XYZ file of C-alpha atoms in Angstrom:
591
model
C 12.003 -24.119 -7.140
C 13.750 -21.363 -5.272
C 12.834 -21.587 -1.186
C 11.578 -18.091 -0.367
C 11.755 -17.528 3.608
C 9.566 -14.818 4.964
C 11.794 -12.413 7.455
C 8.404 -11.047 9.681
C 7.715 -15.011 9.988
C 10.762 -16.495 10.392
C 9.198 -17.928 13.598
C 11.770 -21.331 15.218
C 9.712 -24.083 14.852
C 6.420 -25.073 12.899
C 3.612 -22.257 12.796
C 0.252 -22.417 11.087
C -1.686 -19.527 9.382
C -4.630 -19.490 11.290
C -5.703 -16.246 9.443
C -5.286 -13.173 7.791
C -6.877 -9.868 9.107
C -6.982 -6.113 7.720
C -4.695 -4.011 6.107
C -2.353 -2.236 8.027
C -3.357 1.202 6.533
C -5.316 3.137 4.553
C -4.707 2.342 0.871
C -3.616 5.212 -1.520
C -2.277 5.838 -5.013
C 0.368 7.734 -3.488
C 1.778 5.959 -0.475
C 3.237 2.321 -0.613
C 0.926 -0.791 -0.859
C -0.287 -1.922 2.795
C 0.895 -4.735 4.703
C -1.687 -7.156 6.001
C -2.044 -8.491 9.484
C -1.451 -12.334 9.660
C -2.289 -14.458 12.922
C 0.030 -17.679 13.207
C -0.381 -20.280 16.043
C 2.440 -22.737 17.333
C 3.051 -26.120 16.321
C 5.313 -27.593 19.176
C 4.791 -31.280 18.357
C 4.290 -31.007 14.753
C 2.939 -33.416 13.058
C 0.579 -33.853 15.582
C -1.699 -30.552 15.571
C -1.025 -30.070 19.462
C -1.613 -25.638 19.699
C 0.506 -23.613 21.168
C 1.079 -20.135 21.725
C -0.251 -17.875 19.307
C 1.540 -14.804 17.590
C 0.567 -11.715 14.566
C 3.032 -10.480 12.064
C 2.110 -8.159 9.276
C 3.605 -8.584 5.742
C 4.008 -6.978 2.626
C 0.580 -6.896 0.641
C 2.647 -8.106 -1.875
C 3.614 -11.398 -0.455
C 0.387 -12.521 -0.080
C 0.638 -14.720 -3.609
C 2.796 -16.904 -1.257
C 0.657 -17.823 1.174
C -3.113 -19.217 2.550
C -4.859 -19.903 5.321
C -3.697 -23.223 7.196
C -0.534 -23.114 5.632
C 2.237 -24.597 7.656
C 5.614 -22.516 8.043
C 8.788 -24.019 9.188
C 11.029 -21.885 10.195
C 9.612 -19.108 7.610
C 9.559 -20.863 5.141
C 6.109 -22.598 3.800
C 6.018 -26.885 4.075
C 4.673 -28.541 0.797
C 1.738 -30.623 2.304
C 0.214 -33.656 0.458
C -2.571 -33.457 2.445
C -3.984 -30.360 5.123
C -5.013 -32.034 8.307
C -7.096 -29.227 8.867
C -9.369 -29.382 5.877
C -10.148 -31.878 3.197
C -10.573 -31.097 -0.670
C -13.879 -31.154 -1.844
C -14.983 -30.679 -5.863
C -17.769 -27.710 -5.799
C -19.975 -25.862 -8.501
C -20.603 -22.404 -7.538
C -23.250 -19.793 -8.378
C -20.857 -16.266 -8.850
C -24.197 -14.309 -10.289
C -24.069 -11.240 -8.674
C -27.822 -11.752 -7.303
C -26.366 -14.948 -5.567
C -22.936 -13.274 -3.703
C -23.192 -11.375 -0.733
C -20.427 -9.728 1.561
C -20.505 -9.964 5.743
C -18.073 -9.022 8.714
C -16.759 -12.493 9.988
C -18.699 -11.293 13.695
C -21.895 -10.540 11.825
C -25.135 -12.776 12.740
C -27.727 -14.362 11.373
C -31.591 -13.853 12.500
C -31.360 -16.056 15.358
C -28.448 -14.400 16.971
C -25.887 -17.138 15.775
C -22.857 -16.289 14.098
C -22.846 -16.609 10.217
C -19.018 -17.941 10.081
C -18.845 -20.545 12.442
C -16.175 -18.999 15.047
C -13.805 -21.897 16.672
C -11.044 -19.230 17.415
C -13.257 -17.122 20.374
C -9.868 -15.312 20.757
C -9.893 -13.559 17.856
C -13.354 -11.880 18.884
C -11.602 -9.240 21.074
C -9.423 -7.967 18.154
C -11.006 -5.628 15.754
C -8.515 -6.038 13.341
C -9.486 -10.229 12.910
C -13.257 -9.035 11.914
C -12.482 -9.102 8.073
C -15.062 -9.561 5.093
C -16.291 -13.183 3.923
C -17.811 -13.460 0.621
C -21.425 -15.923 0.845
C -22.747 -18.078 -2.315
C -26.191 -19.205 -1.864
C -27.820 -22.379 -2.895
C -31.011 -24.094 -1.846
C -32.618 -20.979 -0.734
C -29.757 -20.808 1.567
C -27.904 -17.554 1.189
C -24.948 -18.488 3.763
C -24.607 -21.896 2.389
C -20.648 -21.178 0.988
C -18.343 -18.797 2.860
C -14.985 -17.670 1.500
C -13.061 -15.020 3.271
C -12.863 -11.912 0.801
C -8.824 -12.054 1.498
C -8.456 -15.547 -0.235
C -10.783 -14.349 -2.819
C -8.380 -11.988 -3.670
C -5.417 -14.277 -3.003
C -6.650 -16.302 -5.836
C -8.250 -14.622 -8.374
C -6.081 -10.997 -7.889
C -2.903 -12.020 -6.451
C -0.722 -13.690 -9.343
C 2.204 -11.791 -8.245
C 3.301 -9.059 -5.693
C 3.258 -6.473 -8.627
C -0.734 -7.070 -9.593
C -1.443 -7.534 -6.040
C 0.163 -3.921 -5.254
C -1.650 -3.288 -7.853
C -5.135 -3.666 -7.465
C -4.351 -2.233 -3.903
C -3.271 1.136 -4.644
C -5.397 2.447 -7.599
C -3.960 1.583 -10.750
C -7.087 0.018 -11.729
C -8.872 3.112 -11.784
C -6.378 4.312 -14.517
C -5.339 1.503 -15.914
C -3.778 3.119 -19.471
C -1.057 5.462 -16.990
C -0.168 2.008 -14.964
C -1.082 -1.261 -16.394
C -1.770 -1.404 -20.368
C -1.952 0.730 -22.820
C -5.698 1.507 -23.827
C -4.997 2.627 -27.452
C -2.699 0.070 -28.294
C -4.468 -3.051 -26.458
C -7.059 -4.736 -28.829
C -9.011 -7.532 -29.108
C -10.841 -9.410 -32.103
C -13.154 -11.710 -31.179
C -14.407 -13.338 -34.379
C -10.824 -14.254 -34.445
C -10.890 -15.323 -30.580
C -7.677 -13.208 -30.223
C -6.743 -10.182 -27.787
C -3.614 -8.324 -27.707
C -2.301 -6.226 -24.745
C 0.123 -3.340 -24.821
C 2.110 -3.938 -20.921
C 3.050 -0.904 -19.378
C 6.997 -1.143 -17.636
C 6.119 -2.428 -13.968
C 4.080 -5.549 -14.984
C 5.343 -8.965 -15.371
C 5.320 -11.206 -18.176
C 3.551 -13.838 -16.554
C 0.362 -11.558 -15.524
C -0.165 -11.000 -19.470
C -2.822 -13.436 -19.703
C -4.563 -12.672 -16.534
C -4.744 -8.978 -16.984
C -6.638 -10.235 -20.153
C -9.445 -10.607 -17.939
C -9.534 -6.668 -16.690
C -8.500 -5.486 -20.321
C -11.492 -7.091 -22.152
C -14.266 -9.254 -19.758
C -17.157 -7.275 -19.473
C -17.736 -6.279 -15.833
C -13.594 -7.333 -14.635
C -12.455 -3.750 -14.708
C -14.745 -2.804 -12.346
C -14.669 -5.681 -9.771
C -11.163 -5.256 -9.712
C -11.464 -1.195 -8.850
C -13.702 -2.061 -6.392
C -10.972 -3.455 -4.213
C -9.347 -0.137 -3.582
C -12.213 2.111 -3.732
C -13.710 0.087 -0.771
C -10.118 -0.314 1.195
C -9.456 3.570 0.421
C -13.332 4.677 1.780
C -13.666 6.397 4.970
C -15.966 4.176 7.094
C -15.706 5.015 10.699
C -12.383 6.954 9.981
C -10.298 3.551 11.134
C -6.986 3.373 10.209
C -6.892 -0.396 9.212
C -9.179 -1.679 6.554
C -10.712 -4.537 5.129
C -10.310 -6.412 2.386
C -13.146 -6.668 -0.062
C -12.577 -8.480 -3.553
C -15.320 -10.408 -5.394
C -14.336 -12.902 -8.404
C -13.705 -11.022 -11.714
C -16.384 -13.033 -13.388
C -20.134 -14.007 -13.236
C -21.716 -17.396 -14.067
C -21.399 -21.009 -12.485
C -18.027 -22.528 -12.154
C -16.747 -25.808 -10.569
C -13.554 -25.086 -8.077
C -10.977 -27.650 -6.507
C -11.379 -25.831 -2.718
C -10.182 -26.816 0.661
C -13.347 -26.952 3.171
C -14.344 -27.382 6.312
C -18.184 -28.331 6.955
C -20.242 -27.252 9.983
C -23.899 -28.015 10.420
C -25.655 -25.162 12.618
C -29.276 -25.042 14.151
C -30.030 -27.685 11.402
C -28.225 -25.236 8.365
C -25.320 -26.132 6.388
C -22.623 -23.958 5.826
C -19.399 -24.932 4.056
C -15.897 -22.725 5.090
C -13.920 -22.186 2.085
C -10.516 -21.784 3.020
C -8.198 -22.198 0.069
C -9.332 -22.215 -3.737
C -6.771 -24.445 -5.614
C -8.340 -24.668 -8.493
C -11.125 -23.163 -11.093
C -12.425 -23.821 -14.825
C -13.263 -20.768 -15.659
C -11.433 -20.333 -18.860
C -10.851 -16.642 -20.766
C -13.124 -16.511 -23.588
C -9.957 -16.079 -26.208
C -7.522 -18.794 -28.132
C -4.527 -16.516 -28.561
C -3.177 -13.260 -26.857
C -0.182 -11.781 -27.817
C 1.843 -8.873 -25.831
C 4.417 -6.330 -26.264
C 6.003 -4.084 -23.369
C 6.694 -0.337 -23.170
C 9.728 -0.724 -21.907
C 11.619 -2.893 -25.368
C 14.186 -1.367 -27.547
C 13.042 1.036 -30.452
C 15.225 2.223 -33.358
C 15.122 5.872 -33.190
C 13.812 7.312 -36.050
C 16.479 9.863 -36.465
C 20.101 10.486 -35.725
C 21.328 12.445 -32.353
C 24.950 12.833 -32.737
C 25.162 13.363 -28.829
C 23.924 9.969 -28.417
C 25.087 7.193 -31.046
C 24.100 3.974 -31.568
C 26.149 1.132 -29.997
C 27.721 -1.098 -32.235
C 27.544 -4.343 -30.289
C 24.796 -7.039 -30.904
C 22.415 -6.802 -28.445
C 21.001 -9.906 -27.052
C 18.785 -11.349 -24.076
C 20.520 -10.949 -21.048
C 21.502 -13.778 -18.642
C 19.134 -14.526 -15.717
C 20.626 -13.711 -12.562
C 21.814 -16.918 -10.478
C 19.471 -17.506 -7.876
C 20.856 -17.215 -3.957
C 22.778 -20.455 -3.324
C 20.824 -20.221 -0.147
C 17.401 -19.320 -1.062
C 15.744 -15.727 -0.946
C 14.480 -13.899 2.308
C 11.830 -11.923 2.115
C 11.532 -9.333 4.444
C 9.287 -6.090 5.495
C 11.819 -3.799 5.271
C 14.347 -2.746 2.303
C 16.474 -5.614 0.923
C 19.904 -5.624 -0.423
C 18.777 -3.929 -3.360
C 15.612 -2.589 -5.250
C 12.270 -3.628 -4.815
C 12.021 -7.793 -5.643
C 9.050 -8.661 -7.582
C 7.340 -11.931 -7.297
C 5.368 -13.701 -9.205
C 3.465 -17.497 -9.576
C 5.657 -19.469 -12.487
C 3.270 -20.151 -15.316
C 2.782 -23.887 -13.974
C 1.138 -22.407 -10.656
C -0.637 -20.767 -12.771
C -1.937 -23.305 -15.356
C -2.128 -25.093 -12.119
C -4.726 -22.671 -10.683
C -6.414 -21.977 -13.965
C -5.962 -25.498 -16.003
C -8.323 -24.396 -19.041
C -6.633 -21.563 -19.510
C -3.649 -23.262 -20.306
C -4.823 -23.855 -23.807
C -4.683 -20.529 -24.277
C -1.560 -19.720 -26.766
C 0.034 -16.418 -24.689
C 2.865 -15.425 -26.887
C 5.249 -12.130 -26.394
C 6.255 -10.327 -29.314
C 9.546 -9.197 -30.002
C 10.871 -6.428 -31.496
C 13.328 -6.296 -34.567
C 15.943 -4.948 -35.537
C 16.498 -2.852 -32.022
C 19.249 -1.178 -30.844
C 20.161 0.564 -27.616
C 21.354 4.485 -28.138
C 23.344 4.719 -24.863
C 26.631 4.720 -26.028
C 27.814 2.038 -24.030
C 30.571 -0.196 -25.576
C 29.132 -3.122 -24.096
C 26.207 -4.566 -21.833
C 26.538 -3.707 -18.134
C 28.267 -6.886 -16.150
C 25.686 -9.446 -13.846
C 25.025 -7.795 -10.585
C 25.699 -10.592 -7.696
C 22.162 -12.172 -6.587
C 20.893 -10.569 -3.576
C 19.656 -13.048 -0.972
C 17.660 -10.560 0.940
C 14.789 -8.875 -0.976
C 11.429 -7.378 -0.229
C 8.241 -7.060 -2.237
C 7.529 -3.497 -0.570
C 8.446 -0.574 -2.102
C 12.201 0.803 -1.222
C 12.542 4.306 -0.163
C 15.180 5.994 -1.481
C 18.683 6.749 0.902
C 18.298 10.376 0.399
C 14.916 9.891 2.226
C 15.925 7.451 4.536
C 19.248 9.596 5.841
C 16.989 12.485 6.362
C 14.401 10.909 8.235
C 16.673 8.511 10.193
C 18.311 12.430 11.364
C 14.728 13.481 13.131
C 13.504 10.171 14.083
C 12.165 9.677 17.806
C 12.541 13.125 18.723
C 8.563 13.036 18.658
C 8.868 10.618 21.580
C 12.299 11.860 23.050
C 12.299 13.313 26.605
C 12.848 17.328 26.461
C 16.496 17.631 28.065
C 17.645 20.481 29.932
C 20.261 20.769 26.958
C 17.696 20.730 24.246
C 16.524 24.316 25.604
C 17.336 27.083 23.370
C 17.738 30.503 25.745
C 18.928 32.793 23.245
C 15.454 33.008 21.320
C 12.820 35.398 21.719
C 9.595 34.292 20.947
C 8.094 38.084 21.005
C 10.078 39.100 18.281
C 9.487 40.345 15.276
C 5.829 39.851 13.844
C 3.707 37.615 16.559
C 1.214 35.946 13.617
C 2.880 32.459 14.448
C 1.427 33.179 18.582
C -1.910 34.231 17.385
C -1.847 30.445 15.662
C -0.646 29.060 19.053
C -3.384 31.336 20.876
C -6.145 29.478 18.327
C -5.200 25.848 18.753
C -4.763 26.319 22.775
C -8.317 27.435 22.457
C -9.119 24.035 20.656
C -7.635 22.626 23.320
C -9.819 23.774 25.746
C -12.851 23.705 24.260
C -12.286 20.606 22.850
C -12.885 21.282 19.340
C -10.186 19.279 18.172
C -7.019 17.120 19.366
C -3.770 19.738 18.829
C -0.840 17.960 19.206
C 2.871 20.422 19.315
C 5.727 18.577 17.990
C 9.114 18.485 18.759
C 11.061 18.232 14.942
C 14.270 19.928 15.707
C 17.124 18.968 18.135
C 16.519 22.655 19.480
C 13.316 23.596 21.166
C 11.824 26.423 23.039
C 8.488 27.470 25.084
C 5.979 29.963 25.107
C 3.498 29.467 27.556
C 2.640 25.674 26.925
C 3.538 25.410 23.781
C 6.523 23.828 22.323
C 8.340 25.869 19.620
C 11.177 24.694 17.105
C 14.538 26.791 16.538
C 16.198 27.229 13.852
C 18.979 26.337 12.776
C 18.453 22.995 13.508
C 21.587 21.335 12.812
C 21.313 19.469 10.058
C 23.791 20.961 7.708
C 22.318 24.827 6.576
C 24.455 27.450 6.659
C 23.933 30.460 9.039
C 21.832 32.330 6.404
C 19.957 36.079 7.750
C 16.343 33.952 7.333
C 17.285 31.635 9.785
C 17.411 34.997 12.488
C 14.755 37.172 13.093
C 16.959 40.108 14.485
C 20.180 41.927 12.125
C 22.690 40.421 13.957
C 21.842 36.849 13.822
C 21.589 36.230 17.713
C 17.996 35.579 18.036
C 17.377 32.100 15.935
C 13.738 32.279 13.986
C 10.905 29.904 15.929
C 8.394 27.843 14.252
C 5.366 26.364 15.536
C 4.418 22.945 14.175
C 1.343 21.114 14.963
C -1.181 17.994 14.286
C -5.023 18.952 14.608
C -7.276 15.772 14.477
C -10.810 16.569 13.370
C -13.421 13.930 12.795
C -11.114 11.303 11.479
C -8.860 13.695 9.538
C -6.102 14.856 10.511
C -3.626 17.907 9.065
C -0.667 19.641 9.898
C 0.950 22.820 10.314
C 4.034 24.792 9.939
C 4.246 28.445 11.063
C 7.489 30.181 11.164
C 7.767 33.712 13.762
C 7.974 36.423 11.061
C 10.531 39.296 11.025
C 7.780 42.135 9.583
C 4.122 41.588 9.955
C 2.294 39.658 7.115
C 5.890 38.686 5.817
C 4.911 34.733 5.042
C 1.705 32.312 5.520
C 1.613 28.996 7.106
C 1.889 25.333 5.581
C -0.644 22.875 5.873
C 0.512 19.154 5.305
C -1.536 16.235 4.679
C -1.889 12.995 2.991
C -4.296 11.200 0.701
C -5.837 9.704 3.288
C -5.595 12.492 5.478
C -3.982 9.936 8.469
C -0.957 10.458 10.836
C 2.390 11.257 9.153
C 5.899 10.568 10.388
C 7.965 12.624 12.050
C 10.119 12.452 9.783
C 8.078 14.137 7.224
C 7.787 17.125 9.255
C 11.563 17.453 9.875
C 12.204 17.142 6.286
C 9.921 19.760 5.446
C 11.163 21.936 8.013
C 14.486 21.176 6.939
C 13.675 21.919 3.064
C 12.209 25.301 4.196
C 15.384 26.312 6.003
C 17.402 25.291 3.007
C 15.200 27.199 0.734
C 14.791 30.090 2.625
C 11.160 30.483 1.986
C 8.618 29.054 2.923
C 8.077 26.610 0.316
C 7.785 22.758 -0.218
C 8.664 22.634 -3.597
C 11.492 20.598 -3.520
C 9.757 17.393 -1.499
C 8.448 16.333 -4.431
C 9.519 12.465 -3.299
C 7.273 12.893 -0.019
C 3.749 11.304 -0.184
C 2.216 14.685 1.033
C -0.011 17.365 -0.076
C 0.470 20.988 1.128
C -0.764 24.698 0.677
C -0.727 28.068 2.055
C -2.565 29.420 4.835
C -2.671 33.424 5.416
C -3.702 34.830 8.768
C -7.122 36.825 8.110
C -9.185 39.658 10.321
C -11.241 36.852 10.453
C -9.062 34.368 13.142
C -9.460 37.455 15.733
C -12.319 37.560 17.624
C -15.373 35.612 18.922
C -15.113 32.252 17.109
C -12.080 33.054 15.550
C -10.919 29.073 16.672
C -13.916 27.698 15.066
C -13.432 29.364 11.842
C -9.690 28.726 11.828
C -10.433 24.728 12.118
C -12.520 24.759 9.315
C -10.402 26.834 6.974
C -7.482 24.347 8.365
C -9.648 21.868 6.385
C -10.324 23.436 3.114
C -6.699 24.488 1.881
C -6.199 23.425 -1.489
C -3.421 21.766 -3.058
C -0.401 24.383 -3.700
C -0.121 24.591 -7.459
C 2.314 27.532 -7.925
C -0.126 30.095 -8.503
C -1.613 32.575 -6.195
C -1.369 31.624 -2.828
């Protein structure tokens, strides 16, 4: 098997997994998948369990198939233990009605003030991000009597590779046909006992079977929405979240599970801490799947694009790193690397389901229209990958051109004296005029950013000049007087209100009324980069207009703001905060 060593953990020396907190951020359809918090504590004398100091990483959501609580990690890379000196394997035949499951913070208590997980690491009590879900099966009356944390849950029954664990963490559940299978094509027969599944292009072979379970099980489709809708809801406007994941089935089934046993106040309670193995078993003898993404013959001729003439066959596997892979946070030497458990893991985890025929159709008689002469040569293997989702360079170059200038001390040479913030229309001070009167009143937190090597200052408030150096040509819009001495200002700000936060972009106007404001946001409504706001900034200068058309690639959401007779006047920053907060999405029409 290939050894996979995880850059964030690449720790010297022996580390354990001690355990896994919340997600890093909010999760959205839009935006990459999270990474998860992970706390690791040193092993100086290993194997003796001596502690030592203690450490947290985060990692890619989509790494988490790799690894489980109490897992040992030498040098980043996970040891194959016979045996877990921390927790003994134990047989166990679980209740997974819905009645019988319940869901509790890992600080919560019980009725006599104790807490419901037994907590032996008191450390972890002062970090809010360690306080993540458990999942409790009753039995005997007792409704604690089995804890599992809800991250392990979805380790195991979620998290067969880092594309279905990306997955279920950003939405595509909630429409599965666009990301995951397609409806009208997927089928099953079950006189027959058989299913068939129609695999959109980003899934993996070996989820086929699983996503069986979503496609056709009664009751699976919506467990596994569940995950997101509950990571993606707006509790207490935090910006990490919990995991919550509950098993994709109901009924009583008998698990191979790691445990630990504590005996409190006279009540039992057994710690879950790693499902190896379950006998649940799909309720289907056959499934067969096709992918989206194989040849078809086209059914007619296009002279601009002929069919090759050489046999096309499977292509070679790529040679695997002579050294083993790296998985790290960041981008990799190439693309995106997917992961995923071999099918042995997975018969492994699953062993009745390995009776279970799973068979991919081919198609016949295919044949690529490219025009290529032959097939493309091997790339090289890449030894450094990531399961995260790559940006692209045009994306990175742009932002890596306005990073830190949020945080960069304001230099004498970063002063632009040749502007004049009076001139022209003064709409964009009015806006500065409102959000100073947040300010004060406290009605909101108004942040002024710095997103241009060039800044200048009216009053308090930090203005951007334009140009800003980044490669636009010395248009008349980027000057608000005829002779292009006096560069054009813009004011851009963040306003926090209750939890959500938006932005704005208001350029100083030439004539009065002669352009509206942006508003930015995200899904989630959270902090953006810098970066963002340069690049819009920079995409308005280059389309002389103000317009975000062409930032398509950007997780963000924008629209149009006009200044009204109704931001003058008594109140006029109230109602201005609230109409901040209802701008709709900018769909090209009316603005």
């Amino acid at each position: 098997m290939l050894e996979v060593k995880h850059g964030s953990m690449e720790l010297p020396g022996f580390w354990r997994i001690v355990w896994f907190g919340k997600l890093e951020h909010v999760p959205s359809a839009t935006t990459a998948a999270p990474s998860i918090k992970v706390y690791l504590q040193h092993l100086p004398r290993w194997p003796e369990r001596t502690p030592g100091s203690r450490t947290t990483e985060c990692i890619n959501a989509g790494d988490i198939p790799l690894f489980h609580l109490n897992a040992v990690l030498h040098d980043g890379v996970v040891e194959r233990l016979a045996d877990n000196p921390w927790t003994r394997r134990k047989c166990l035949t679980l209740d997974l009605g819905r009645d019988n499951l319940r869901v509790i913070r890992r600080f919560d208590r019980d009725d006599q003030g104790d807490f419901i997980v037994p907590v032996t690491n008191d450390y972890l009590l002062s970090d809010s991000d360690a306080n993540a879900l458990f999942l409790c099966i009753g039995q005997g009356g007792n409704p604690f009597r089995y804890l599992i944390p809800c991250v392990e849950v979805f380790r195991f029954f979620y998290a067969f590779s880092s594309t279905l664990a990306k997955t279920a963490l950003t939405g595509a559940f909630l429409t599965p046909d666009s990301h995951i299978w397609d409806v009208n094509k997927s089928w099953v027969n079950w006189d027959e006992r058989m299913a068939f599944l129609q695999l959109r292009k980003r899934m993996l072979d070996n989820d086929a079977r699983h996503l069986a379970i979503y496609a056709f099980v009664p009751g699976a489709l919506e467990r596994a929405r569940e995950i997101f809708l509950a990571a993606s809801g707006r509790d207490a406007g935090e910006p990490t979240r919990f995991v919550r994941a509950l098993p994709p089935f109901d009924g009583r089934v008998t698990f191979q599970a790691q445990i630990r046993k504590r005996e409190r106040a006279g009540c039992a309670r057994t710690l879950i801490t790693q499902l190896v193995s379950c006998d649940w078993r799909l309720p289907f003898d056959r499934i067969e799947f096709r992918r989206d993404n194989d040849g078809v013959r086209a059914k007619d001729s296009d002279p601009n694009r002929p069919v090759s003439r050489w046999n096309r066959s499977r292509r070679e596997e790529i040679p695997p790193p002579p050294n083993g892979l790296t998985l790290v946070r960041g981008p990799g030497n190439r693309d995106e690397t997917p992961w995923q458990l071999t099918s042995e893991d997975i018969n492994a985890r699953f062993p009745k389901q390995s009776r279970i025929i799973t068979k991919k159709l081919e198609r016949e008689e295919t044949e690529t229209r490219s025009g290529r002469a032959e097939p493309s040569p091997l790339r090289p293997p890449a030894s450094l990958g990531t399961t995260g989702e790559v940006r692209t360079s045009a994306e990175s170059i742009a932002e890596a051109l306005i990073a830190g200038l949020k945080q960069a001390i304001v230099s004498e040479a970063m002063i632009d004296t040749a502007v004049d913030p009076r001139a022209g229309d003064a709409a964009y001070l009015q806006t500065a005029e409102l959000l100073l009167d947040m300010q004060r009143r406290h009605l909101a937190e108004v942040e002024f950013i710095c997103a241009s090597p060039k800044i200048a200052y009216w009053k308090s408030v930090l203005l951007n000049v334009c140009p800003n150096d980044l490669g636009c040509d010395a248009s008349a819009w980027l000057y608000v007087d005829p002779e292009r001495t006096k560069p054009r200002l813009v004011l851009i700000a963040s306003i926090r209100w209750e939890g959500r936060v938006r932005y704005i972009i208001d350029f100083q106007r030439k004539r009065p009324r002669e352009c509206s404001m942006l508003v930015l946001w995200n899904e989630e409504e959270a902090e953006l980069p810098v970066g963002y706001l340069g690049q819009a900034l920079l995409a308005c200068q280059k389309a002389r207009q103000v317009t975000l058309v062409g930032l398509e690639h950007l997780p963000i959401t924008w629209g149009r703001l006009r200044h009204k007779a109704s931001l003058e006047g008594d109140g006029a920053a109230d109602r201005f905060l609230v109409r901040l907060f209802e701008v709709a999405c900018y769909e090209g029409l009316a603005e």
